Coordinates of C-alpha atoms and ligand atoms in Angstrom, one line a residue:
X24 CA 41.3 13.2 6.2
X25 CA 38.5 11.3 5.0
X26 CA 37.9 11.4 1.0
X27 CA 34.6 10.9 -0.1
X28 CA 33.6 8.5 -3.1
X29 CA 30.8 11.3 -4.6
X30 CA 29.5 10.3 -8.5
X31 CA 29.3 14.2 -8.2
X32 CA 32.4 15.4 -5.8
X33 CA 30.3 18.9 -6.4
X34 CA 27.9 17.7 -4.0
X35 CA 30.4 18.2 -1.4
X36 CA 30.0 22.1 -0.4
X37 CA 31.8 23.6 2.1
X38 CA 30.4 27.2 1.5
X39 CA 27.8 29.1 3.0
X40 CA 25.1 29.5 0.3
X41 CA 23.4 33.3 0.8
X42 CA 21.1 35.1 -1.5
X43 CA 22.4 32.7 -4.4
X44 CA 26.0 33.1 -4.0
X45 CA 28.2 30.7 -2.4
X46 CA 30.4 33.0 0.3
X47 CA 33.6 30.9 1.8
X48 CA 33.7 33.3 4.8
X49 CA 36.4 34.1 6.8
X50 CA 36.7 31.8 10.0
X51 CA 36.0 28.0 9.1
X52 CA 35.2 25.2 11.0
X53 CA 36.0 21.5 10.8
X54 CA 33.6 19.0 10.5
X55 CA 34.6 15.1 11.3
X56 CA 33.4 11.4 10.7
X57 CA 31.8 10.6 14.4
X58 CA 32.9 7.0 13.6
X59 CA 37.0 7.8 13.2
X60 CA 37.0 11.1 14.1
X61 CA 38.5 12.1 10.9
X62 CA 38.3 15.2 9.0
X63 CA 35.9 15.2 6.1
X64 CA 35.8 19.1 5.6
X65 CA 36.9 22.5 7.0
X66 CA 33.5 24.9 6.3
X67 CA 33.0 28.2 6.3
X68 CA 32.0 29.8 10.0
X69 CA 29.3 32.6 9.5
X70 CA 27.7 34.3 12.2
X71 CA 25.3 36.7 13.6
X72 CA 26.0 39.5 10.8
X73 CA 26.0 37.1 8.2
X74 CA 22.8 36.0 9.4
X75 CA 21.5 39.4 9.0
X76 CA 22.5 39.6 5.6
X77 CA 20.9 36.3 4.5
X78 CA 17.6 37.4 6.5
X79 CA 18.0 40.9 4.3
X80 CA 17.9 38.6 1.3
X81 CA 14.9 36.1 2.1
X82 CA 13.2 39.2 2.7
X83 CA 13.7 41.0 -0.1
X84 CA 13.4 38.0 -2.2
X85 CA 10.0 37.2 -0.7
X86 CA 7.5 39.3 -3.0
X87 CA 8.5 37.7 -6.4
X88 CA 8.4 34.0 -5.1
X89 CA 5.0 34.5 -3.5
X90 CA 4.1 36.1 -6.9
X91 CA 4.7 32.5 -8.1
X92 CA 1.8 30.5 -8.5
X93 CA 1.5 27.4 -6.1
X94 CA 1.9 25.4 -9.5
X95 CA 5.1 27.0 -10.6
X96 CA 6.7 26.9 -7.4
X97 CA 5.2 23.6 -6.7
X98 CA 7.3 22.5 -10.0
X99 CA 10.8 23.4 -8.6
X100 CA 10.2 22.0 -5.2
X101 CA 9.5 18.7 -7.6
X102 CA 12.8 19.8 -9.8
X103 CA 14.5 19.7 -6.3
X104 CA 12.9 16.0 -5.3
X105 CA 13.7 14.6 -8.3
X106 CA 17.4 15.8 -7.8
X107 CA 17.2 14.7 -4.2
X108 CA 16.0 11.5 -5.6
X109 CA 19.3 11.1 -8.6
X110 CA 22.1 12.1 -6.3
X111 CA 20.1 9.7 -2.8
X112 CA 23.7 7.8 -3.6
X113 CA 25.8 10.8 -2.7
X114 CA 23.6 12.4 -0.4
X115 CA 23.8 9.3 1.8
X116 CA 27.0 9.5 1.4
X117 CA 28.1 12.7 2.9
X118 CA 25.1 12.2 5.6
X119 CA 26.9 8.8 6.8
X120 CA 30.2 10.7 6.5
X121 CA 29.3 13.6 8.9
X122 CA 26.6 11.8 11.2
X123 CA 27.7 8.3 11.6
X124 CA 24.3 6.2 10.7
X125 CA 24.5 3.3 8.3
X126 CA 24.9 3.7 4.6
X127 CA 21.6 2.0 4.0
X128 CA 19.4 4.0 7.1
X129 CA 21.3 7.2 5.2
X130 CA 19.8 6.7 2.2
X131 CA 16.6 6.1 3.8
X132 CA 16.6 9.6 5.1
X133 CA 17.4 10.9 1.9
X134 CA 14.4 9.4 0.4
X135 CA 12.1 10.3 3.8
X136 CA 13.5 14.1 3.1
X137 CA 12.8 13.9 -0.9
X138 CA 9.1 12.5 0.3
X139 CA 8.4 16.0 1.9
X140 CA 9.4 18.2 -1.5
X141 CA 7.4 15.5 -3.1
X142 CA 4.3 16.3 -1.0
X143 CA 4.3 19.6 -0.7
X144 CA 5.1 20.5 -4.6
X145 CA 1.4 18.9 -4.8
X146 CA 0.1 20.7 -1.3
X147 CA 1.3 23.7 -2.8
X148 CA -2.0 23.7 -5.5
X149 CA -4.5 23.7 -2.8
X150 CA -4.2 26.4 -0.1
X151 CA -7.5 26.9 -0.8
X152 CA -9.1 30.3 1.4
X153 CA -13.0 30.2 1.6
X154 CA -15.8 32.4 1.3
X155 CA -18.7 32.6 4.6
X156 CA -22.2 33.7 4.2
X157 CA -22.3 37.7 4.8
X158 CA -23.4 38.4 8.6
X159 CA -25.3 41.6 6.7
X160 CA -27.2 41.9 3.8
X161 CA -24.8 44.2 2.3
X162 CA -21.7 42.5 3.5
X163 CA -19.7 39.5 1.6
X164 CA -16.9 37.8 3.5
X165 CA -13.9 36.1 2.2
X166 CA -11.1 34.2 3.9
X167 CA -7.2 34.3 2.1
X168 CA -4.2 32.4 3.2
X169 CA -1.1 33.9 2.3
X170 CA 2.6 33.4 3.4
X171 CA 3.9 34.5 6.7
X172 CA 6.9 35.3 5.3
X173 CA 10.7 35.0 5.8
X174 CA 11.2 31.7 8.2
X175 CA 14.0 31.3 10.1
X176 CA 15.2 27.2 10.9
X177 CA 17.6 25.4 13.4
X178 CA 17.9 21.8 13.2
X179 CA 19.5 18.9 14.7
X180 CA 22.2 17.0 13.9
X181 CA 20.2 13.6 14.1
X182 CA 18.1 13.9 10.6
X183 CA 20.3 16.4 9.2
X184 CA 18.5 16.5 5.6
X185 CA 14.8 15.1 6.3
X186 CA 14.8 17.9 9.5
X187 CA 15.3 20.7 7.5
X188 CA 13.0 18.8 4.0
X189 CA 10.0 18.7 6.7
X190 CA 10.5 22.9 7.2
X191 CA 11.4 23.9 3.9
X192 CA 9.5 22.0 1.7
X193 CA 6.0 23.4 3.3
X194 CA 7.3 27.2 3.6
X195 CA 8.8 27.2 0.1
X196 CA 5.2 26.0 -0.9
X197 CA 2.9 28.8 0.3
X198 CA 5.5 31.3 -1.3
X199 CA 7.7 31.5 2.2
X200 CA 11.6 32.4 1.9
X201 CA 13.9 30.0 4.3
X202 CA 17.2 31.0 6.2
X203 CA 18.3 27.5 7.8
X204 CA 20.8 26.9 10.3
X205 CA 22.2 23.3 10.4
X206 CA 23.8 21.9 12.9
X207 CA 27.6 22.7 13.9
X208 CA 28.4 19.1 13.8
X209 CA 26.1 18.2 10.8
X210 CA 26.0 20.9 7.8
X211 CA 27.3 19.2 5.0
X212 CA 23.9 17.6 4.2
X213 CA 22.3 21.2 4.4
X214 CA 25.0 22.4 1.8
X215 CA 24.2 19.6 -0.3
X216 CA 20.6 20.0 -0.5
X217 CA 21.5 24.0 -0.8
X218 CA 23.7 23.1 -4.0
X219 CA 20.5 20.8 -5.3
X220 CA 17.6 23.7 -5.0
X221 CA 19.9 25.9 -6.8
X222 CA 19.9 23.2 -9.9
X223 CA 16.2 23.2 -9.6
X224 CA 15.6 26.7 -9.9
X225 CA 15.2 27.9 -6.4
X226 CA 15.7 31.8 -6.9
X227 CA 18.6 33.4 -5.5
X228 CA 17.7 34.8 -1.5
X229 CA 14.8 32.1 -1.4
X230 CA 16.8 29.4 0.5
X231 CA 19.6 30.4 2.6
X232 CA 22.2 28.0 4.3
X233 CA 24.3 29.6 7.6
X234 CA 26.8 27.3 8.3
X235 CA 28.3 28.0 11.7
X236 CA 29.6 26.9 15.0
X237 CA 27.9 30.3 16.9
X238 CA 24.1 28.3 17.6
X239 CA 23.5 31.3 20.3
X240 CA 24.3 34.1 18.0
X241 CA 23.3 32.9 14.9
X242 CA 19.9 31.7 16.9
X243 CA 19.3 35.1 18.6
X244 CA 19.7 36.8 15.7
X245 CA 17.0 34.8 13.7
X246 CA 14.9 35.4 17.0
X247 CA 15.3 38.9 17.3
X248 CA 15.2 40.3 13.8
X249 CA 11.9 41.6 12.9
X250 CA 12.0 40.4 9.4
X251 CA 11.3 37.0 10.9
X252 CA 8.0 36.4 10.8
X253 CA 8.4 32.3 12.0
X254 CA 10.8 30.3 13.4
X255 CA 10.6 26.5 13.2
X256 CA 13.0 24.1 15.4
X257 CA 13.8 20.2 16.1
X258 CA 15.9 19.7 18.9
X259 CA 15.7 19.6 22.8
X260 CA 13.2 21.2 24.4
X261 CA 16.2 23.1 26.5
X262 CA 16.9 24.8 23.3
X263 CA 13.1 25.5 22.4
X264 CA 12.1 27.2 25.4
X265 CA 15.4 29.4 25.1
X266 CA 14.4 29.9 21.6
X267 CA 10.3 30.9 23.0
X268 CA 11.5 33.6 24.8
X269 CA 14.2 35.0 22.1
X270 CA 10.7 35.1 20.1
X271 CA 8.9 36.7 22.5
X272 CA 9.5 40.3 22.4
X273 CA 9.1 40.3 18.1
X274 CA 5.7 37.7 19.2
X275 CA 7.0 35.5 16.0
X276 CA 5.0 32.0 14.9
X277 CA 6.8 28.9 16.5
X278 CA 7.0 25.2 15.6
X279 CA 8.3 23.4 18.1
X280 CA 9.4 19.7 17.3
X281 CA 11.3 19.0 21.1
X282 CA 12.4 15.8 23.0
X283 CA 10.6 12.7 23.7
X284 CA 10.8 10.0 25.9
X285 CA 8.5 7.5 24.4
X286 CA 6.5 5.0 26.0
X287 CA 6.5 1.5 24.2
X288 CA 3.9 -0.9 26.0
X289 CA 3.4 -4.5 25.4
X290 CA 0.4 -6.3 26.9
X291 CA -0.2 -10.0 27.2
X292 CA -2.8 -10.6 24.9
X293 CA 0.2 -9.2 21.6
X294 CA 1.4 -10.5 19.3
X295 CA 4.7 -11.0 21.2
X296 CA 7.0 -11.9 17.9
X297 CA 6.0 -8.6 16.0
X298 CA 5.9 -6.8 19.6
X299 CA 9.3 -7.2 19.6
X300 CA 10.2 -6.8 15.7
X301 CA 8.6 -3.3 16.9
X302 CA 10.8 -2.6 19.8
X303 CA 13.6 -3.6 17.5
X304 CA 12.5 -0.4 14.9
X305 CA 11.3 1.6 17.7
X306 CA 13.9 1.6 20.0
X307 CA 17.0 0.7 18.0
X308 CA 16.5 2.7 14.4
X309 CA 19.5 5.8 14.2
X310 CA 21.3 3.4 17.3
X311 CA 18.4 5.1 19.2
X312 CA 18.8 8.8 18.5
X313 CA 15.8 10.1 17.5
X314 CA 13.1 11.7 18.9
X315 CA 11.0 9.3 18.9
X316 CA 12.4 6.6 20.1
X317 CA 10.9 3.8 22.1
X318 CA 12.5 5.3 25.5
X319 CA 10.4 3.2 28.5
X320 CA 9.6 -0.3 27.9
X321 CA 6.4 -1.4 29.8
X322 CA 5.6 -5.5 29.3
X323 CA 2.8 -7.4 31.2
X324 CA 3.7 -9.4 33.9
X325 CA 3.0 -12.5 32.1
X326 CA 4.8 -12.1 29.6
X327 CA 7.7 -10.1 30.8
X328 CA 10.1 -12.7 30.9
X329 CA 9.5 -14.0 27.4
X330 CA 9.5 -10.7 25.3
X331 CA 13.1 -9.8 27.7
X332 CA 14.9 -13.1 26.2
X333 CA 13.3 -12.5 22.7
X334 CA 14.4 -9.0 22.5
X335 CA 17.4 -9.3 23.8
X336 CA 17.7 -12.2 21.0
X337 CA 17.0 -9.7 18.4
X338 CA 19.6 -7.3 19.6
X339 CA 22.5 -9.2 19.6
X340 CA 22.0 -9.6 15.7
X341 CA 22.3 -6.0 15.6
X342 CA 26.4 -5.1 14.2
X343 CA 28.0 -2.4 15.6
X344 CA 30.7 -0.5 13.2
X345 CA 31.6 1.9 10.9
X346 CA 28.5 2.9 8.8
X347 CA 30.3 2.7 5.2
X348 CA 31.0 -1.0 6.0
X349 CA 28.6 -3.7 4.7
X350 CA 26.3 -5.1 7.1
X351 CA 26.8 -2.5 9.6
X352 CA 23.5 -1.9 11.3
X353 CA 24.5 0.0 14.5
X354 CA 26.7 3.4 13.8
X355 CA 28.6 5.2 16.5
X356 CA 27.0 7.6 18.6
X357 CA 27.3 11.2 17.8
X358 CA 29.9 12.1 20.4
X359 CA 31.5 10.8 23.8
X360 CA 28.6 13.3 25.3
X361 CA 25.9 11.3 24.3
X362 CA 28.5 7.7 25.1
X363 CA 27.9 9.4 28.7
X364 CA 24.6 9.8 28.8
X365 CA 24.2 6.2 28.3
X366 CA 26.3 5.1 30.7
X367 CA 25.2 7.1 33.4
X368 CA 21.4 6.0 32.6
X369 CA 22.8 2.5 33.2
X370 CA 24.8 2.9 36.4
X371 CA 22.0 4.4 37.4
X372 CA 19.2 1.4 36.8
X373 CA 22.0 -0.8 37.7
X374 CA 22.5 0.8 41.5
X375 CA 18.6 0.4 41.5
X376 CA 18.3 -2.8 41.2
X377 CA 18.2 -3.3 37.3
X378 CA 19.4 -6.0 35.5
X379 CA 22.0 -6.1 32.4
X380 CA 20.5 -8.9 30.0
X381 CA 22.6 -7.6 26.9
X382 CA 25.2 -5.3 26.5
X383 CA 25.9 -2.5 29.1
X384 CA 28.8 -1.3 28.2
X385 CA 30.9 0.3 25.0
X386 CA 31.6 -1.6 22.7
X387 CA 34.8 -2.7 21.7
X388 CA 35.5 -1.2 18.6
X389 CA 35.9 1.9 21.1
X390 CA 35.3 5.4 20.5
X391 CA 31.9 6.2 20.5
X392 CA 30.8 2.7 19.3
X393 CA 28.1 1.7 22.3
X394 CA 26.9 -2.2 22.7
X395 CA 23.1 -2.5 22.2
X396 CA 22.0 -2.9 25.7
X397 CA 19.1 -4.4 26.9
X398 CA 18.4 -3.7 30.8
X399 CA 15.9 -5.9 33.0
X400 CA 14.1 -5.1 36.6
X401 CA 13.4 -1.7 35.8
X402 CA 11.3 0.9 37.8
X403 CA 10.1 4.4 37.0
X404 CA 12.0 6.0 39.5
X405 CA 15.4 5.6 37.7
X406 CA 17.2 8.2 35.1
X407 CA 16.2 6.0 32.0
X408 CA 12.3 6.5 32.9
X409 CA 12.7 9.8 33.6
X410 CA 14.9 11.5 30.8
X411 CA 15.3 10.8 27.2
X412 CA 18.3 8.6 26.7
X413 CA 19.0 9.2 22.9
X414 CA 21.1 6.1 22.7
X415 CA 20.7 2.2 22.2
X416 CA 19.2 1.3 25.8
X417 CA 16.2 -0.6 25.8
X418 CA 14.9 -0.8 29.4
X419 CA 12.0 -3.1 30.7
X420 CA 9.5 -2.0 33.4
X421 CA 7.0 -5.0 34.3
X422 CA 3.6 -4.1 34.7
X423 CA 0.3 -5.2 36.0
X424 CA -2.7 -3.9 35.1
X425 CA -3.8 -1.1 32.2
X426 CA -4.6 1.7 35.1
X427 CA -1.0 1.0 36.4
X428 CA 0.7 1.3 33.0
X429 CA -1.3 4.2 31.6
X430 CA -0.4 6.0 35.4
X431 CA 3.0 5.3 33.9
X432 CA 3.2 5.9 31.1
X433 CA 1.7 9.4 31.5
X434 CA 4.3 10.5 33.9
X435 CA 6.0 12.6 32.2
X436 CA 6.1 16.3 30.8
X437 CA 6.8 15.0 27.2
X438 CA 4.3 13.6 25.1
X439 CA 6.0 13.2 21.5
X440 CA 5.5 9.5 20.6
X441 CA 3.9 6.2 22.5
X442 CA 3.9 2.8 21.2
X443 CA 1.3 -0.1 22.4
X444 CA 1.1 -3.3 21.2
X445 CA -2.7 -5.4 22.0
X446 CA -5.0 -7.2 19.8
X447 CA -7.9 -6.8 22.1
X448 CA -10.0 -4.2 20.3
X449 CA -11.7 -2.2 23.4
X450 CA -8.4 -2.3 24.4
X451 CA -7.1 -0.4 21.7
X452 CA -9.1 2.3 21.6
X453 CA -9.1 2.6 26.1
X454 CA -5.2 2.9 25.2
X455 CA -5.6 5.4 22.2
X456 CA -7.4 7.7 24.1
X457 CA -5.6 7.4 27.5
X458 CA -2.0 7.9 26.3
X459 CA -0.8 11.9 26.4
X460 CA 1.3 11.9 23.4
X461 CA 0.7 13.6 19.9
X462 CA 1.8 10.0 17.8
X463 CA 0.5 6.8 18.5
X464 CA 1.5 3.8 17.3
X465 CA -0.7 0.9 17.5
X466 CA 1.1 -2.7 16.8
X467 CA 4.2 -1.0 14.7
X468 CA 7.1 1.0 16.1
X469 CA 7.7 3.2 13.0
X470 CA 5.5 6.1 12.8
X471 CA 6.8 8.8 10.7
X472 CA 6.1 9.6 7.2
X473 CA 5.3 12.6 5.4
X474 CA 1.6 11.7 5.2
X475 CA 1.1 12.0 9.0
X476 CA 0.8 14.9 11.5
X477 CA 4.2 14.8 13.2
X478 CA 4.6 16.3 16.3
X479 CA 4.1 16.4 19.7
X480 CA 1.8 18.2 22.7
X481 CA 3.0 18.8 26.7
X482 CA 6.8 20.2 26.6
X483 CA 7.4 18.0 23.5
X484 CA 6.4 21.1 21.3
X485 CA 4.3 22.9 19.1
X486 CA 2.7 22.4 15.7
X487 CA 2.5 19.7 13.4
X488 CA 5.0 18.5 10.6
X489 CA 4.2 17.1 7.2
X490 CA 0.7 15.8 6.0
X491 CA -2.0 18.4 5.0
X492 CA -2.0 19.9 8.3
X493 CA 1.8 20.8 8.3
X494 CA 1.4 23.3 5.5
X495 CA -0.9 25.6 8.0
X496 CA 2.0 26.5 10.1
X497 CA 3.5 29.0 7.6
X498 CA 0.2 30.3 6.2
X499 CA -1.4 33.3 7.7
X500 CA -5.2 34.0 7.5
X501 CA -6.4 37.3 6.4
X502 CA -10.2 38.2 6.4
X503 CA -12.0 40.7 4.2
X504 CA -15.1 42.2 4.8
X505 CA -16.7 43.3 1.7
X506 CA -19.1 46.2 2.3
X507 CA -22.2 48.1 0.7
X508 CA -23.3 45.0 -2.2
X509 CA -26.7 44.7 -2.5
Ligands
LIG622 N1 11.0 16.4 18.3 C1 11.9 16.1 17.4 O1 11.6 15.9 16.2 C2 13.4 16.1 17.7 C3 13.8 16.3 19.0 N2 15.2 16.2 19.2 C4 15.7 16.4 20.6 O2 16.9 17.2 20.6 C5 17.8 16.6 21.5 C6 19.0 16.0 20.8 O3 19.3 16.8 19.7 P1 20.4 18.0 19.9 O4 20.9 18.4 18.6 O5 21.4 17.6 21.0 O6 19.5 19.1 20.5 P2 19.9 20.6 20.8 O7 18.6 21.2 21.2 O8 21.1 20.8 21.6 O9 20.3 21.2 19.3 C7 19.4 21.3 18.3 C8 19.8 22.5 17.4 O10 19.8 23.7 18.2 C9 21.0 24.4 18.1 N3 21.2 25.1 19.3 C10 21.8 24.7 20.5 N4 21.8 25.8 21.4 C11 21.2 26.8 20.7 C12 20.9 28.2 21.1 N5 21.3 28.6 22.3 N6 20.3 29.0 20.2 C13 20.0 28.5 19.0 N7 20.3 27.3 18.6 C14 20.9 26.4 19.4 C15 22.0 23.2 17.9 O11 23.2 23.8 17.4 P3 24.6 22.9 17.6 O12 24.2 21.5 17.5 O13 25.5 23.5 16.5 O14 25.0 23.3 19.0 C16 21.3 22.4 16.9 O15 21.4 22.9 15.6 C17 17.1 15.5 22.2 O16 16.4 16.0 23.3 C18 16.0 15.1 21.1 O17 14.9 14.4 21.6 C19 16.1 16.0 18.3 C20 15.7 15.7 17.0 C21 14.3 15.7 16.6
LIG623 O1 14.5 14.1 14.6 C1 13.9 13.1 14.8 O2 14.1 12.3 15.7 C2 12.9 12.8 13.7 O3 11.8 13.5 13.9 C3 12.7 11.3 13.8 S1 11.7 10.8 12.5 O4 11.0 11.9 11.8 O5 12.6 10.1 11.5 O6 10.8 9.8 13.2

């Protein structure tokens, strides 16, 4: 059993939080520390009926929250940041404890989450409708934006606060009511933040919490349930095109946020010491499990050889370990699933004529601890080029020319995030405008903040995240058509 050093040990919530009251439930589930496979907590196990319920209460809690002007509930979401923001500590804490990343990369998240409440608790003054100039003289026209309604959330187990702060945060805003589902393997952090918008004044039915280890029942009932006007999801785009045709037959708003496989491109005229500081963030940040990780390495010919022995340089400085100890950089992976997936993305480059430079194996610390691997010689035939990896595999395909890399780079049905590193400015904007992806990053590997449009186009998903165009996705337009002025 792992015990928790929490400033607040009240943080630490192992209830399902429904229409304001904390219900223990009948079943319960354990939840363990990925790094020792420890128990940290046995929650309580909801399901499809409970789901109901909670749905019954976002419903009905709906009316008097969108009542609320954007101010006043744009002053609890910044009630709930500002929480977020005192207990980052704890918070980090219990993420670390149930997902495995570093202390320190934890605690980021808690303060990437917090961002979102902090920008939409501002966003939330301006939904601004508009009037248009009357097609008749006697007709006046005016445009309103007003909440879709009750939102239904699944998330992954990667990001497991800023996930669900990037979907609440925007439908709590417009006057939305929230029934999230975390992850089986991840809901501590959801409980947390739960136990947080109840301090800041969240109403009781207006943020719901379903812990549970039924993801197909609890999912198909948010799908199905015609009191679910949205449902927003991050996670594989498996699961999102299941989830597209639960949402068919009620026709409810989707955003999508589905897998990646990122192309990271370095050409010979970069900046070859920061292209690789960029690979380092791009491909290595949460030991390679996020979405948007750098998951195809493209360098120029001539530099190909340099940028391999640099990178691989930089990766062997990265520590592998147990996230709670100091200096730890590298965390385990989630579970010997994804230790698999690794490995048979290398065996496969390896039996194709790839190259191990660093790493290539687990590490030995054992468990799910996998060495940073760095893999040399590869060609866009093998696994790694063609499916997301979500694990600490950096592999290198030399290139030519820009035609042959943007060809490349391209071939793929995602289109999530792309990287590119140049300082030839033609070149720049040729590569900009070529590359199918929703994100580009141009000379950095870390994209994401709440400022920006996140999201992705192809099978990488639907709708944008964060920044002013994130708030649209749970606003619906109503027009009215003013008759018989004049
Ligand atoms: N675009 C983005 O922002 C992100 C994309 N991803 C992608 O997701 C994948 C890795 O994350 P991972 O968590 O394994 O993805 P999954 O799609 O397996 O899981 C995501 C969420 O969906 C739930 N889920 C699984 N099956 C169902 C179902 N039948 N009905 C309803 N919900 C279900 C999971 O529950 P449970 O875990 O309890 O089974 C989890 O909460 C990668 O492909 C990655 O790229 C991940 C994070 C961010
Ligand atoms: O789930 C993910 O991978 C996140 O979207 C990654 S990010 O927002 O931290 O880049």
């Amino acid at each position: 059993m792992t015990t928790l050093a929490l400033n607040d040990p009240g943080l630490l919530e192992t209830r399902a939080y429904v229409n304001g009251v904390w219900i223990e439930g009948g079943a319960r589930f354990a939840v363990q520390d990925p790094a020792t496979g420890d128990l940290i907590a046995e929650v309580a196990d909801l399901g499809a009926a409970d789901t109901a319920a909670a749905i019954d209460a976002a419903h009905a809690a709906g009316p008097g929250w969108a009542a609320l002007t954007g101010k006043e509930r744009g002053a609890i979401l910044r009630r709930w940041h500002d929480l977020m923001i005192q207990n980052a500590d704890d918070l980090a804490t219990i993420l670390t404890a149930e997902m495995g990343k570093p202390w320190a990369e934890a605690r980021g998240e808690i303060l990437y989450g917090a961002s979102f409440l902090e920008w939409f608790a501002e966003e939330a003054k301006r939904v601004y409708g508009e009037t248009i100039p009357g097609h008749q003289r006697d007709k006046r026209i005016v445009v309103l934006k007003q909440p879709v309604g009750v939102v239904g959330s699944i998330t992954p187990w990667n990001f497991p606060n800023a996930m669900i702060a990037r979907k609440v945060a925007p439908a709590l805003a417009v006057g939305c009511t929230f029934v999230a589902r975390p992850a089986e393997l991840t809901p501590l952090s959801a409980l947390a933040m739960a136990v947080l918008a109840e301090r800041a004044g969240v109403p009781a039915g207006v943020f719901n919490v379903i812990p549970s280890q039924d993801a197909a029942g609890v999912g198909a009932e948010l799908c199905a349930n015609p009191k679910v006007a949205k449902i927003t999801f991050t996670g594989s785009t498996r699961v999102g095109r299941l989830l597209m045709q639960q949402c068919a037959p009620t026709i409810k708003k989707m955003s999508l946020e589905l897998g990646g496989n990122a192309p990271f491109i370095v050409f010979d005229d970069a900046d070859l010491d920061a292209a690789v500081d960029g690979a380092m963030i791009a491909k290595f940040r949460n030991n390679g499990q996020t979405c948007v990780c750098a998951n195809r390495i493209y360098v120029q010919a001539r530099v190909y050889d340099a940028f391999a022995d640099k990178l691989a340089a930089k990766a062997a400085q990265l520590r592998v370990g147990n996230g709670f100890d100091t200096g730890v950089t590298t965390g385990p992976l989630i579970n010997s699933a994804a230790v698999s997936k690794v490995e048979a993305h290398i065996a496969d480059a390896l039996a194709g004529g790839a190259e191990v430079v660093l790493g290539g194996t687990r590490a030995p610390l054992g468990g799910t601890f996998f060495a940073p691997t760095v893999l040399r010689d590869v060609t866009r035939d093998m696994l790694v080029c063609r499916e997301e990896t979500f694990g600490p595999l950096a592999a290198l395909v030399r290139f030519e020319s820009e035609d042959e890399v943007i060809d490349m780079a391209n071939d793929s049905e995602f289109g999530l995030a792309a990287y590119f590193y140049s300082r030839d400015l033609a070149r720049v904007w040729r590569m900009a405008e070529a590359l199918e992806s929703g994100m580009v990053g141009v000379n950095t590997g870390l994209i994401s903040t709440e400022v920006a449009p996140f999201g992705g186009i192809k099978q990488s998903g639907l709708g944008r995240e964060g920044s002013r165009h994130g708030i649209e996705d749970y606003l619906e337009l109503k027009y009215l058509c003013l008759g018989g002025i004049g």
